[in-house]
Amino acid sequence: MIYDVDLETLPREELEALQLKRLKSVCERVYANVPFYRRSFDELGVSPADIRSLKDVSKLPFTKKQDLRDNYPYGMFAVPAENVVRIHASSGTTGKATVVGYTQRDVDNWATLMARCFMCAGATRKDLVHNAYGYGLFTGGLGAHYGAERLGATTIPVSGGATKRQVQLLRDFGATVICSTPSYFLFLLETAEQEGIDFKSLPLRVGIFGAEPWSDEMRREIEERANIKATNVYGLSEVMGPGVSMECLEAQKGMHIFEDHFLPEIIDPETGETLPPGETGELVLTTLTKEAIPLIRYRTRDITSLDYTPCRCGRTHVRMSRIKGRSDDMLIIRGVNVFPSQIESILLETPGLSPHYQIIVNREGNLDVLEVQVEVQEEMHLDEIKRLQSLERNLQKTIKEFLGVTAKIKLVEHQTIERSQGKAKRVVDLRGK
Ligand code: DLL
């Protein structure tokens, strides 16, 4: 099932013609209306008229998160304030918040794209959607909400938190689709188990999970424990919110980027050079239709690769692989690059461990020290010393073998690691503090 059959299955040639037309238009709009872009185009000596083919996008300047911060709050807006109908903002834990705006048409397009996502996950207007993404300045809650309504599904706006109550609502209302971060879904699952509610016996059929990195192993764990399909949705507030790309249920192999609205590129995060299709690097997105804050070559910092081969679902839009990590989350431990998701994969492949973990990086003298804290499964007791010691040793060996770093392993008791209500905090970096 495809929400916008014509647009989502456009032959590549037609899709690219549409992208080029929209790329030219967005360049003209930002050049005319956003002083930041006029300056950065001028500095590089490019003008909107230089865009003659899609490849010419590489002549354009990048936009970074810092540019949005420098122009806080409204400096990047390309429309008069009275045309903005909605504001969202990122939490701003590291510096100023980034503020984004939407015109009525932006909100409409967003709802349509999220409706496409729901249909990618096999949802229809007959479904009941339990939406546990946070409502508020965070884009997750309202983004999924408008999409579910646009689809015509029954939307249950639960938001995050009050976890015990959520479990009861899931049972009583009989939701068939759930939207949440994967880590919060695990918390819901665990709470349900404690309350004697078996997710497997509920009508819940599919989860639309995103907003944080997660691994294929985590997907398997969720699918098995809840007997649902776990699908992956991607997005970021600067570019829109959830719904930039979404995995189809037919293949569950990569997320289709809605290319009639976003132009993706993969670059080398160090040099900024564009990489050929298939290579892994930083995802860069140009918004093709956004009115309030159009962004040219926005550097997402997310590491992925693009797959242009045909997908069995029939959609022609390119697929991006599961996010490997963020280039700014990549841990450099004594010169070795490690992504938290790689550690997650190993932990979840190890019998006896739970999916709750935290990675702590510290510095002892001049050396980086990596510690992985992970909860053992409830059935295991910390007094089974021998078994635990061998588990620790094996884990340390596997991490060394696969990632090339030595990690100190600390097995901790069930429920020691803080549960997240939204995005999980997987890494605590104490270096430089
Ligand atoms: O997290 C938007 C969103 C809400 C996406 C709900 C999906 C579902 P931000 O708070 O701006 O927006 O955070 C964006 O989260 O750059 C990625 O690093 C990460 N991220 C989002 N989706 C995924 C995903 C929302 N499926 C940042 N896999 C992005 C891995 C993801 N990382």
GROMACS .gro file of C-alpha atoms and ligand atoms in nm:
model
  465
    1MET     CA    1   0.000   0.000   0.000
    2ILE     CA    2   0.133   0.338  -0.102
    3TYR     CA    3  -0.015   0.667   0.015
    4ASP     CA    4   0.084   0.888  -0.282
    5VAL     CA    5   0.116   0.624  -0.551
    6ASP     CA    6   0.200   0.864  -0.834
    7LEU     CA    7   0.467   1.059  -0.647
    8GLU     CA    8   0.623   0.772  -0.455
    9THR     CA    9   0.667   0.558  -0.766
   10LEU     CA   10   0.773   0.830  -1.011
   11PRO     CA   11   1.028   0.698  -1.262
   12ARG     CA   12   1.373   0.832  -1.167
   13GLU     CA   13   1.399   1.059  -1.467
   14GLU     CA   14   1.073   1.234  -1.385
   15LEU     CA   15   1.160   1.246  -1.016
   16GLU     CA   16   1.491   1.414  -1.098
   17ALA     CA   17   1.323   1.663  -1.329
   18LEU     CA   18   1.087   1.756  -1.046
   19GLN     CA   19   1.379   1.784  -0.803
   20LEU     CA   20   1.571   2.012  -1.037
   21LYS     CA   21   1.274   2.242  -1.085
   22ARG     CA   22   1.226   2.262  -0.708
   23LEU     CA   23   1.597   2.303  -0.638
   24LYS     CA   24   1.612   2.606  -0.867
   25SER     CA   25   1.310   2.754  -0.699
   26VAL     CA   26   1.438   2.705  -0.344
   27CYS     CA   27   1.773   2.860  -0.436
   28GLU     CA   28   1.596   3.166  -0.574
   29ARG     CA   29   1.380   3.193  -0.263
   30VAL     CA   30   1.663   3.172  -0.012
   31TYR     CA   31   1.886   3.405  -0.214
   32ALA     CA   32   1.613   3.666  -0.225
   33ASN     CA   33   1.485   3.631   0.132
   34VAL     CA   34   1.754   3.505   0.370
   35PRO     CA   35   2.056   3.735   0.419
   36PHE     CA   36   2.261   3.441   0.551
   37TYR     CA   37   2.220   3.257   0.220
   38ARG     CA   38   2.275   3.564   0.003
   39ARG     CA   39   2.605   3.612   0.186
   40SER     CA   40   2.714   3.251   0.167
   41PHE     CA   41   2.619   3.216  -0.203
   42ASP     CA   42   2.807   3.539  -0.277
   43GLU     CA   43   3.114   3.424  -0.083
   44LEU     CA   44   3.136   3.113  -0.301
   45GLY     CA   45   3.058   3.311  -0.615
   46VAL     CA   46   2.750   3.105  -0.699
   47SER     CA   47   2.408   3.231  -0.791
   48PRO     CA   48   2.075   3.048  -0.826
   49ALA     CA   49   2.117   3.077  -1.204
   50ASP     CA   50   2.420   2.844  -1.183
   51ILE     CA   51   2.195   2.549  -1.100
   52ARG     CA   52   2.145   2.375  -1.434
   53SER     CA   53   2.154   2.012  -1.325
   54LEU     CA   54   2.111   1.827  -0.997
   55LYS     CA   55   2.485   1.774  -0.978
   56ASP     CA   56   2.529   2.150  -0.949
   57VAL     CA   57   2.401   2.121  -0.592
   58SER     CA   58   2.761   2.051  -0.494
   59LYS     CA   59   2.848   2.412  -0.587
   60LEU     CA   60   2.619   2.541  -0.313
   61PRO     CA   61   2.724   2.628   0.041
   62PHE     CA   62   2.659   2.394   0.333
   63THR     CA   63   2.437   2.487   0.624
   64LYS     CA   64   2.538   2.376   0.974
   65LYS     CA   65   2.352   2.360   1.302
   66GLN     CA   66   2.573   2.644   1.421
   67ASP     CA   67   2.434   2.866   1.142
   68LEU     CA   68   2.085   2.818   1.283
   69ARG     CA   69   2.217   2.901   1.630
   70ASP     CA   70   2.398   3.209   1.506
   71ASN     CA   71   2.075   3.329   1.349
   72TYR     CA   72   1.867   3.251   1.658
   73PRO     CA   73   1.573   3.271   1.672
   74TYR     CA   74   1.424   3.379   1.338
   75GLY     CA   75   1.719   3.485   1.121
   76MET     CA   76   1.690   3.187   0.884
   77PHE     CA   77   1.321   3.237   0.812
   78ALA     CA   78   1.242   3.298   0.446
   79VAL     CA   79   0.886   3.422   0.490
   80PRO     CA   80   0.728   3.711   0.683
   81ALA     CA   81   0.652   3.624   1.046
   82GLU     CA   82   0.275   3.639   0.991
   83ASN     CA   83   0.296   3.347   0.747
   84VAL     CA   84   0.443   3.119   1.014
   85VAL     CA   85   0.174   2.905   1.180
   86ARG     CA   86   0.392   2.683   1.400
   87ILE     CA   87   0.726   2.690   1.581
   88HIS     CA   88   0.924   2.391   1.707
   89ALA     CA   89   1.265   2.384   1.869
   90SER     CA   90   1.531   2.134   1.958
   91SER     CA   91   1.606   2.086   2.324
   92GLY     CA   92   1.930   2.278   2.311
   93THR     CA   93   2.122   2.078   2.570
   94THR     CA   94   2.445   2.181   2.400
   95GLY     CA   95   2.413   2.554   2.349
   96LYS     CA   96   2.120   2.757   2.224
   97ALA     CA   97   1.809   2.581   2.101
   98THR     CA   98   1.753   2.566   1.727
   99VAL     CA   99   1.424   2.718   1.629
  100VAL     CA  100   1.227   2.606   1.325
  101GLY     CA  101   0.908   2.746   1.173
  102TYR     CA  102   0.636   2.615   0.945
  103THR     CA  103   0.390   2.782   0.711
  104GLN     CA  104   0.047   2.628   0.665
  105ARG     CA  105   0.174   2.456   0.353
  106ASP     CA  106   0.477   2.320   0.544
  107VAL     CA  107   0.247   2.172   0.809
  108ASP     CA  108   0.031   2.021   0.532
  109ASN     CA  109   0.327   1.867   0.352
  110TRP     CA  110   0.460   1.730   0.680
  111ALA     CA  111   0.125   1.566   0.759
  112THR     CA  112   0.122   1.409   0.413
  113LEU     CA  113   0.476   1.279   0.447
  114MET     CA  114   0.400   1.130   0.787
  115ALA     CA  115   0.085   0.971   0.639
  116ARG     CA  116   0.314   0.816   0.378
  117CYS     CA  117   0.526   0.681   0.664
  118PHE     CA  118   0.229   0.520   0.834
  119MET     CA  119   0.136   0.350   0.509
  120CYS     CA  120   0.495   0.235   0.462
  121ALA     CA  121   0.442   0.052   0.792
  122GLY     CA  122   0.124  -0.105   0.659
  123ALA     CA  123  -0.113   0.121   0.855
  124THR     CA  124  -0.448   0.237   0.714
  125ARG     CA  125  -0.740   0.450   0.828
  126LYS     CA  126  -0.873   0.147   1.014
  127ASP     CA  127  -0.582   0.154   1.258
  128LEU     CA  128  -0.563   0.293   1.610
  129VAL     CA  129  -0.240   0.482   1.666
  130HIS     CA  130  -0.096   0.510   2.019
  131ASN     CA  131   0.139   0.807   1.988
  132ALA     CA  132   0.398   0.804   2.267
  133TYR     CA  133   0.635   1.056   2.108
  134GLY     CA  134   0.660   1.364   2.326
  135TYR     CA  135   0.421   1.648   2.244
  136GLY     CA  136   0.555   2.000   2.267
  137LEU     CA  137   0.848   2.175   2.110
  138PHE     CA  138   0.989   1.834   2.012
  139THR     CA  139   0.868   1.747   1.662
  140GLY     CA  140   0.794   1.379   1.732
  141GLY     CA  141   0.451   1.409   1.898
  142LEU     CA  142   0.277   1.660   1.672
  143GLY     CA  143   0.452   1.527   1.361
  144ALA     CA  144   0.321   1.174   1.408
  145HIS     CA  145  -0.015   1.309   1.529
  146TYR     CA  146  -0.091   1.510   1.216
  147GLY     CA  147   0.026   1.223   0.995
  148ALA     CA  148  -0.197   0.968   1.165
  149GLU     CA  149  -0.495   1.204   1.134
  150ARG     CA  150  -0.414   1.278   0.769
  151LEU     CA  151  -0.420   0.903   0.708
  152GLY     CA  152  -0.761   0.893   0.873
  153ALA     CA  153  -0.650   0.658   1.149
  154THR     CA  154  -0.776   0.698   1.505
  155THR     CA  155  -0.510   0.895   1.688
  156ILE     CA  156  -0.445   0.855   2.060
  157PRO     CA  157  -0.224   1.147   2.171
  158VAL     CA  158  -0.057   0.994   2.477
  159SER     CA  159   0.285   1.168   2.465
  160GLY     CA  160   0.574   1.036   2.680
  161GLY     CA  161   0.568   0.949   3.050
  162ALA     CA  162   0.315   0.796   3.293
  163THR     CA  163   0.438   0.460   3.174
  164LYS     CA  164   0.214   0.232   3.382
  165ARG     CA  165  -0.090   0.418   3.257
  166GLN     CA  166   0.030   0.388   2.898
  167VAL     CA  167   0.047   0.013   2.935
  168GLN     CA  168  -0.312   0.006   3.057
  169LEU     CA  169  -0.422   0.229   2.770
  170LEU     CA  170  -0.252   0.001   2.523
  171ARG     CA  171  -0.446  -0.291   2.665
  172ASP     CA  172  -0.780  -0.113   2.708
  173PHE     CA  173  -0.794   0.092   2.387
  174GLY     CA  174  -0.653  -0.183   2.172
  175ALA     CA  175  -0.407   0.024   1.970
  176THR     CA  176  -0.277  -0.155   1.661
  177VAL     CA  177   0.011   0.085   1.587
  178ILE     CA  178   0.251   0.248   1.833
  179CYS     CA  179   0.486   0.542   1.778
  180SER     CA  180   0.773   0.591   2.022
  181THR     CA  181   1.148   0.583   2.055
  182PRO     CA  182   1.275   0.224   2.054
  183SER     CA  183   1.419   0.270   2.403
  184TYR     CA  184   1.087   0.394   2.540
  185PHE     CA  185   0.909   0.100   2.382
  186LEU     CA  186   1.145  -0.132   2.571
  187PHE     CA  187   1.051   0.048   2.890
  188LEU     CA  188   0.681   0.002   2.808
  189LEU     CA  189   0.742  -0.368   2.740
  190GLU     CA  190   0.923  -0.412   3.067
  191THR     CA  191   0.653  -0.227   3.261
  192ALA     CA  192   0.386  -0.440   3.095
  193GLU     CA  193   0.569  -0.755   3.198
  194GLN     CA  194   0.578  -0.631   3.558
  195GLU     CA  195   0.206  -0.552   3.545
  196GLY     CA  196   0.129  -0.897   3.410
  197ILE     CA  197   0.023  -0.766   3.069
  198ASP     CA  198   0.149  -0.968   2.776
  199PHE     CA  199   0.207  -0.752   2.469
  200LYS     CA  200   0.189  -1.062   2.256
  201SER     CA  201  -0.177  -1.101   2.339
  202LEU     CA  202  -0.268  -0.740   2.248
  203PRO     CA  203  -0.388  -0.626   1.902
  204LEU     CA  204  -0.067  -0.420   1.865
  205ARG     CA  205   0.081  -0.505   1.526
  206VAL     CA  206   0.350  -0.257   1.432
  207GLY     CA  207   0.578   0.002   1.589
  208ILE     CA  208   0.706   0.316   1.417
  209PHE     CA  209   1.031   0.376   1.598
  210GLY     CA  210   1.288   0.650   1.558
  211ALA     CA  211   1.442   0.969   1.698
  212GLU     CA  212   1.749   0.783   1.826
  213PRO     CA  213   1.999   0.533   1.691
  214TRP     CA  214   1.912   0.166   1.729
  215SER     CA  215   2.043  -0.156   1.585
  216ASP     CA  216   1.904  -0.450   1.388
  217GLU     CA  217   1.963  -0.663   1.695
  218MET     CA  218   1.743  -0.426   1.896
  219ARG     CA  219   1.478  -0.461   1.626
  220ARG     CA  220   1.487  -0.838   1.657
  221GLU     CA  221   1.463  -0.820   2.036
  222ILE     CA  222   1.155  -0.591   2.013
  223GLU     CA  223   0.986  -0.795   1.740
  224GLU     CA  224   1.027  -1.117   1.933
  225ARG     CA  225   0.929  -0.991   2.276
  226ALA     CA  226   0.620  -0.798   2.161
  227ASN     CA  227   0.529  -1.003   1.853
  228ILE     CA  228   0.504  -0.691   1.636
  229LYS     CA  229   0.686  -0.556   1.334
  230ALA     CA  230   0.934  -0.285   1.432
  231THR     CA  231   0.989  -0.025   1.160
  232ASN     CA  232   1.235   0.261   1.141
  233VAL     CA  233   1.143   0.626   1.084
  234TYR     CA  234   1.395   0.906   1.048
  235GLY     CA  235   1.386   1.281   1.060
  236LEU     CA  236   1.530   1.587   1.229
  237SER     CA  237   1.371   1.908   1.342
  238GLU     CA  238   1.588   2.138   1.131
  239VAL     CA  239   1.477   1.965   0.811
  240MET     CA  240   1.113   1.909   0.918
  241GLY     CA  241   1.078   1.652   1.196
  242PRO     CA  242   0.988   1.282   1.168
  243GLY     CA  243   0.898   1.168   0.816
  244VAL     CA  244   1.205   1.264   0.615
  245SER     CA  245   1.248   0.895   0.545
  246MET     CA  246   1.077   0.573   0.638
  247GLU     CA  247   1.131   0.204   0.601
  248CYS     CA  248   0.874   0.001   0.407
  249LEU     CA  249   0.734  -0.310   0.566
  250GLU     CA  250   0.772  -0.508   0.244
  251ALA     CA  251   1.152  -0.496   0.249
  252GLN     CA  252   1.249  -0.358   0.594
  253LYS     CA  253   1.576  -0.275   0.430
  254GLY     CA  254   1.655   0.093   0.443
  255MET     CA  255   1.439   0.402   0.473
  256HIS     CA  256   1.294   0.566   0.161
  257ILE     CA  257   1.385   0.934   0.159
  258PHE     CA  258   1.088   1.127   0.021
  259GLU     CA  259   1.286   1.266  -0.265
  260ASP     CA  260   1.016   1.488  -0.407
  261HIS     CA  261   1.068   1.697  -0.090
  262PHE     CA  262   1.434   1.637   0.003
  263LEU     CA  263   1.749   1.611  -0.204
  264PRO     CA  264   2.003   1.384  -0.032
  265GLU     CA  265   2.380   1.367  -0.073
  266ILE     CA  266   2.647   1.172   0.111
  267ILE     CA  267   2.970   1.355   0.186
  268ASP     CA  268   3.298   1.278   0.353
  269PRO     CA  269   3.252   1.451   0.691
  270GLU     CA  270   3.619   1.548   0.703
  271THR     CA  271   3.667   1.695   0.357
  272GLY     CA  272   3.312   1.786   0.254
  273GLU     CA  273   3.360   1.603  -0.079
  274THR     CA  274   3.054   1.433  -0.229
  275LEU     CA  275   3.085   1.054  -0.218
  276PRO     CA  276   2.962   0.816  -0.489
  277PRO     CA  277   2.633   0.625  -0.436
  278GLY     CA  278   2.665   0.334  -0.193
  279GLU     CA  279   2.949   0.481   0.011
  280THR     CA  280   2.908   0.553   0.379
  281GLY     CA  281   2.939   0.910   0.497
  282GLU     CA  282   2.747   1.207   0.636
  283LEU     CA  283   2.395   1.266   0.510
  284VAL     CA  284   2.337   1.614   0.367
  285LEU     CA  285   1.983   1.726   0.290
  286THR     CA  286   1.844   2.011   0.085
  287THR     CA  287   1.477   2.085   0.143
  288LEU     CA  288   1.294   2.123  -0.187
  289THR     CA  289   0.950   2.243  -0.078
  290LYS     CA  290   0.983   2.399   0.265
  291GLU     CA  291   0.869   2.759   0.280
  292ALA     CA  292   0.937   2.892   0.632
  293ILE     CA  293   1.291   2.759   0.675
  294PRO     CA  294   1.427   2.615   0.353
  295LEU     CA  295   1.772   2.469   0.409
  296ILE     CA  296   2.045   2.427   0.151
  297ARG     CA  297   2.282   2.130   0.198
  298TYR     CA  298   2.210   2.087   0.567
  299ARG     CA  299   2.478   1.879   0.736
  300THR     CA  300   2.285   1.630   0.946
  301ARG     CA  301   2.596   1.474   1.108
  302ASP     CA  302   2.418   1.139   1.066
  303ILE     CA  303   2.627   0.863   0.913
  304THR     CA  304   2.455   0.645   0.652
  305SER     CA  305   2.469   0.531   0.288
  306LEU     CA  306   2.226   0.552  -0.005
  307ASP     CA  307   2.089   0.261  -0.206
  308TYR     CA  308   1.937   0.346  -0.545
  309THR     CA  309   1.853  -0.014  -0.643
  310PRO     CA  310   1.481  -0.086  -0.697
  311CYS     CA  311   1.283  -0.182  -0.390
  312ARG     CA  312   1.031  -0.461  -0.390
  313CYS     CA  313   0.763  -0.230  -0.248
  314GLY     CA  314   0.752  -0.039  -0.577
  315ARG     CA  315   0.862   0.296  -0.437
  316THR     CA  316   1.131   0.454  -0.649
  317HIS     CA  317   1.267   0.685  -0.380
  318VAL     CA  318   1.622   0.612  -0.267
  319ARG     CA  319   1.678   0.418   0.055
  320MET     CA  320   1.917   0.524   0.329
  321SER     CA  321   2.065   0.260   0.555
  322ARG     CA  322   2.002   0.251   0.928
  323ILE     CA  323   2.194   0.540   1.089
  324LYS     CA  324   2.529   0.410   1.204
  325GLY     CA  325   2.575   0.698   1.443
  326ARG     CA  326   2.631   1.070   1.444
  327SER     CA  327   2.972   1.195   1.346
  328ASP     CA  328   2.972   1.398   1.667
  329ASP     CA  329   2.873   1.089   1.873
  330MET     CA  330   3.151   0.882   1.733
  331LEU     CA  331   3.381   0.788   2.016
  332ILE     CA  332   3.747   0.805   1.948
  333ILE     CA  333   3.904   0.571   2.198
  334ARG     CA  334   4.282   0.579   2.181
  335GLY     CA  335   4.255   0.658   1.813
  336VAL     CA  336   3.998   0.390   1.729
  337ASN     CA  337   3.658   0.506   1.602
  338VAL     CA  338   3.364   0.341   1.773
  339PHE     CA  339   2.992   0.404   1.734
  340PRO     CA  340   2.767   0.327   2.030
  341SER     CA  341   2.541   0.128   1.796
  342GLN     CA  342   2.824  -0.117   1.729
  343ILE     CA  343   2.853  -0.184   2.100
  344GLU     CA  344   2.475  -0.223   2.121
  345SER     CA  345   2.483  -0.490   1.848
  346ILE     CA  346   2.739  -0.693   2.039
  347LEU     CA  347   2.556  -0.664   2.371
  348LEU     CA  348   2.230  -0.780   2.220
  349GLU     CA  349   2.397  -1.078   2.056
  350THR     CA  350   2.521  -1.192   2.398
  351PRO     CA  351   2.287  -1.428   2.586
  352GLY     CA  352   2.215  -1.331   2.945
  353LEU     CA  353   2.231  -0.954   2.887
  354SER     CA  354   1.941  -0.710   2.869
  355PRO     CA  355   1.906  -0.427   2.613
  356HIS     CA  356   1.967  -0.164   2.883
  357TYR     CA  357   2.317  -0.025   2.873
  358GLN     CA  358   2.528   0.285   2.905
  359ILE     CA  359   2.872   0.365   2.774
  360ILE     CA  360   3.101   0.571   2.992
  361VAL     CA  361   3.414   0.732   2.855
  362ASN     CA  362   3.671   0.874   3.088
  363ARG     CA  363   4.033   0.971   3.089
  364GLU     CA  364   4.287   0.818   3.322
  365GLY     CA  365   4.614   1.006   3.293
  366ASN     CA  366   4.646   1.053   2.920
  367LEU     CA  367   4.451   0.744   2.827
  368ASP     CA  368   4.089   0.718   2.720
  369VAL     CA  369   3.905   0.451   2.913
  370LEU     CA  370   3.588   0.293   2.785
  371GLU     CA  371   3.348   0.132   3.026
  372VAL     CA  372   3.033  -0.051   2.920
  373GLN     CA  373   2.770  -0.090   3.187
  374VAL     CA  374   2.501  -0.339   3.101
  375GLU     CA  375   2.220  -0.497   3.295
  376VAL     CA  376   2.206  -0.871   3.320
  377GLN     CA  377   1.873  -1.037   3.256
  378GLU     CA  378   1.638  -1.057   3.549
  379GLU     CA  379   1.680  -1.433   3.584
  380MET     CA  380   2.053  -1.397   3.638
  381HIS     CA  381   2.183  -1.321   3.982
  382LEU     CA  382   2.491  -1.124   4.053
  383ASP     CA  383   2.601  -1.389   4.302
  384GLU     CA  384   2.663  -1.640   4.026
  385ILE     CA  385   3.016  -1.508   4.028
  386LYS     CA  386   3.180  -1.761   3.800
  387ARG     CA  387   2.918  -1.728   3.531
  388LEU     CA  388   2.934  -1.351   3.545
  389GLN     CA  389   3.309  -1.341   3.528
  390SER     CA  390   3.311  -1.554   3.219
  391LEU     CA  391   3.038  -1.339   3.065
  392GLU     CA  392   3.247  -1.028   3.129
  393ARG     CA  393   3.557  -1.187   2.982
  394ASN     CA  394   3.377  -1.305   2.670
  395LEU     CA  395   3.216  -0.970   2.615
  396GLN     CA  396   3.546  -0.791   2.652
  397LYS     CA  397   3.702  -1.029   2.404
  398THR     CA  398   3.426  -0.984   2.146
  399ILE     CA  399   3.442  -0.605   2.170
  400LYS     CA  400   3.819  -0.615   2.129
  401GLU     CA  401   3.788  -0.853   1.834
  402PHE     CA  402   3.518  -0.664   1.646
  403LEU     CA  403   3.588  -0.303   1.738
  404GLY     CA  404   3.956  -0.311   1.824
  405VAL     CA  405   3.923  -0.140   2.160
  406THR     CA  406   3.955  -0.265   2.513
  407ALA     CA  407   3.646  -0.199   2.719
  408LYS     CA  408   3.598  -0.245   3.089
  409ILE     CA  409   3.274  -0.436   3.137
  410LYS     CA  410   3.052  -0.374   3.435
  411LEU     CA  411   2.754  -0.603   3.468
  412VAL     CA  412   2.488  -0.440   3.678
  413GLU     CA  413   2.167  -0.557   3.831
  414HIS     CA  414   1.832  -0.547   3.658
  415GLN     CA  415   1.677  -0.195   3.660
  416THR     CA  416   1.994  -0.011   3.762
  417ILE     CA  417   2.028   0.189   3.443
  418GLU     CA  418   1.791   0.479   3.409
  419ARG     CA  419   1.501   0.420   3.166
  420SER     CA  420   1.432   0.687   2.907
  421GLN     CA  421   1.095   0.849   2.844
  422GLY     CA  422   1.214   0.975   2.508
  423LYS     CA  423   1.562   0.965   2.364
  424ALA     CA  424   1.791   0.733   2.560
  425LYS     CA  425   2.122   0.865   2.687
  426ARG     CA  426   2.362   0.592   2.583
  427VAL     CA  427   2.693   0.772   2.621
  428VAL     CA  428   2.832   0.958   2.918
  429ASP     CA  429   3.156   1.127   2.817
  430LEU     CA  430   3.346   1.245   3.121
  431ARG     CA  431   3.658   1.346   2.932
  432GLY     CA  432   3.740   1.712   2.950
  433LYS     CA  433   3.523   1.761   3.260
  434DLL     O1  434   1.421   1.317   1.659
  434DLL     C1  435   1.265   1.379   1.487
  434DLL     C2  436   1.200   1.246   1.497
  434DLL     C3  437   1.096   1.228   1.584
  434DLL     C4  438   1.244   1.142   1.417
  434DLL     C5  439   1.034   1.103   1.592
  434DLL     C6  440   1.183   1.019   1.423
  434DLL     C7  441   1.078   1.000   1.510
  434DLL     P1  442   1.556   1.585   1.654
  434DLL     O2  443   1.519   1.586   1.797
  434DLL     O3  444   1.591   1.710   1.586
  434DLL     O4  445   1.438   1.526   1.567
  434DLL     O5  446   1.674   1.481   1.639
  434DLL     C8  447   1.724   1.446   1.512
  434DLL     O6  448   1.782   1.221   1.586
  434DLL     O7  449   1.975   1.388   1.337
  434DLL     C9  450   1.941   1.163   1.424
  434DLL     O8  451   2.070   1.177   1.481
  434DLL    C10  452   1.847   1.109   1.529
  434DLL     N1  453   1.747   1.020   1.466
  434DLL    C11  454   1.622   1.050   1.429
  434DLL     N2  455   1.562   0.940   1.377
  434DLL    C12  456   1.654   0.840   1.382
  434DLL    C13  457   1.654   0.703   1.344
  434DLL    C14  458   1.380   1.401   1.581
  434DLL     N3  459   1.549   0.642   1.292
  434DLL    C15  460   1.832   1.342   1.525
  434DLL     N4  461   1.769   0.633   1.363
  434DLL    C16  462   1.883   1.297   1.390
  434DLL    C17  463   1.877   0.690   1.417
  434DLL    C18  464   1.772   0.892   1.439
  434DLL     N5  465   1.882   0.818   1.457
   0.00000   0.00000   0.00000
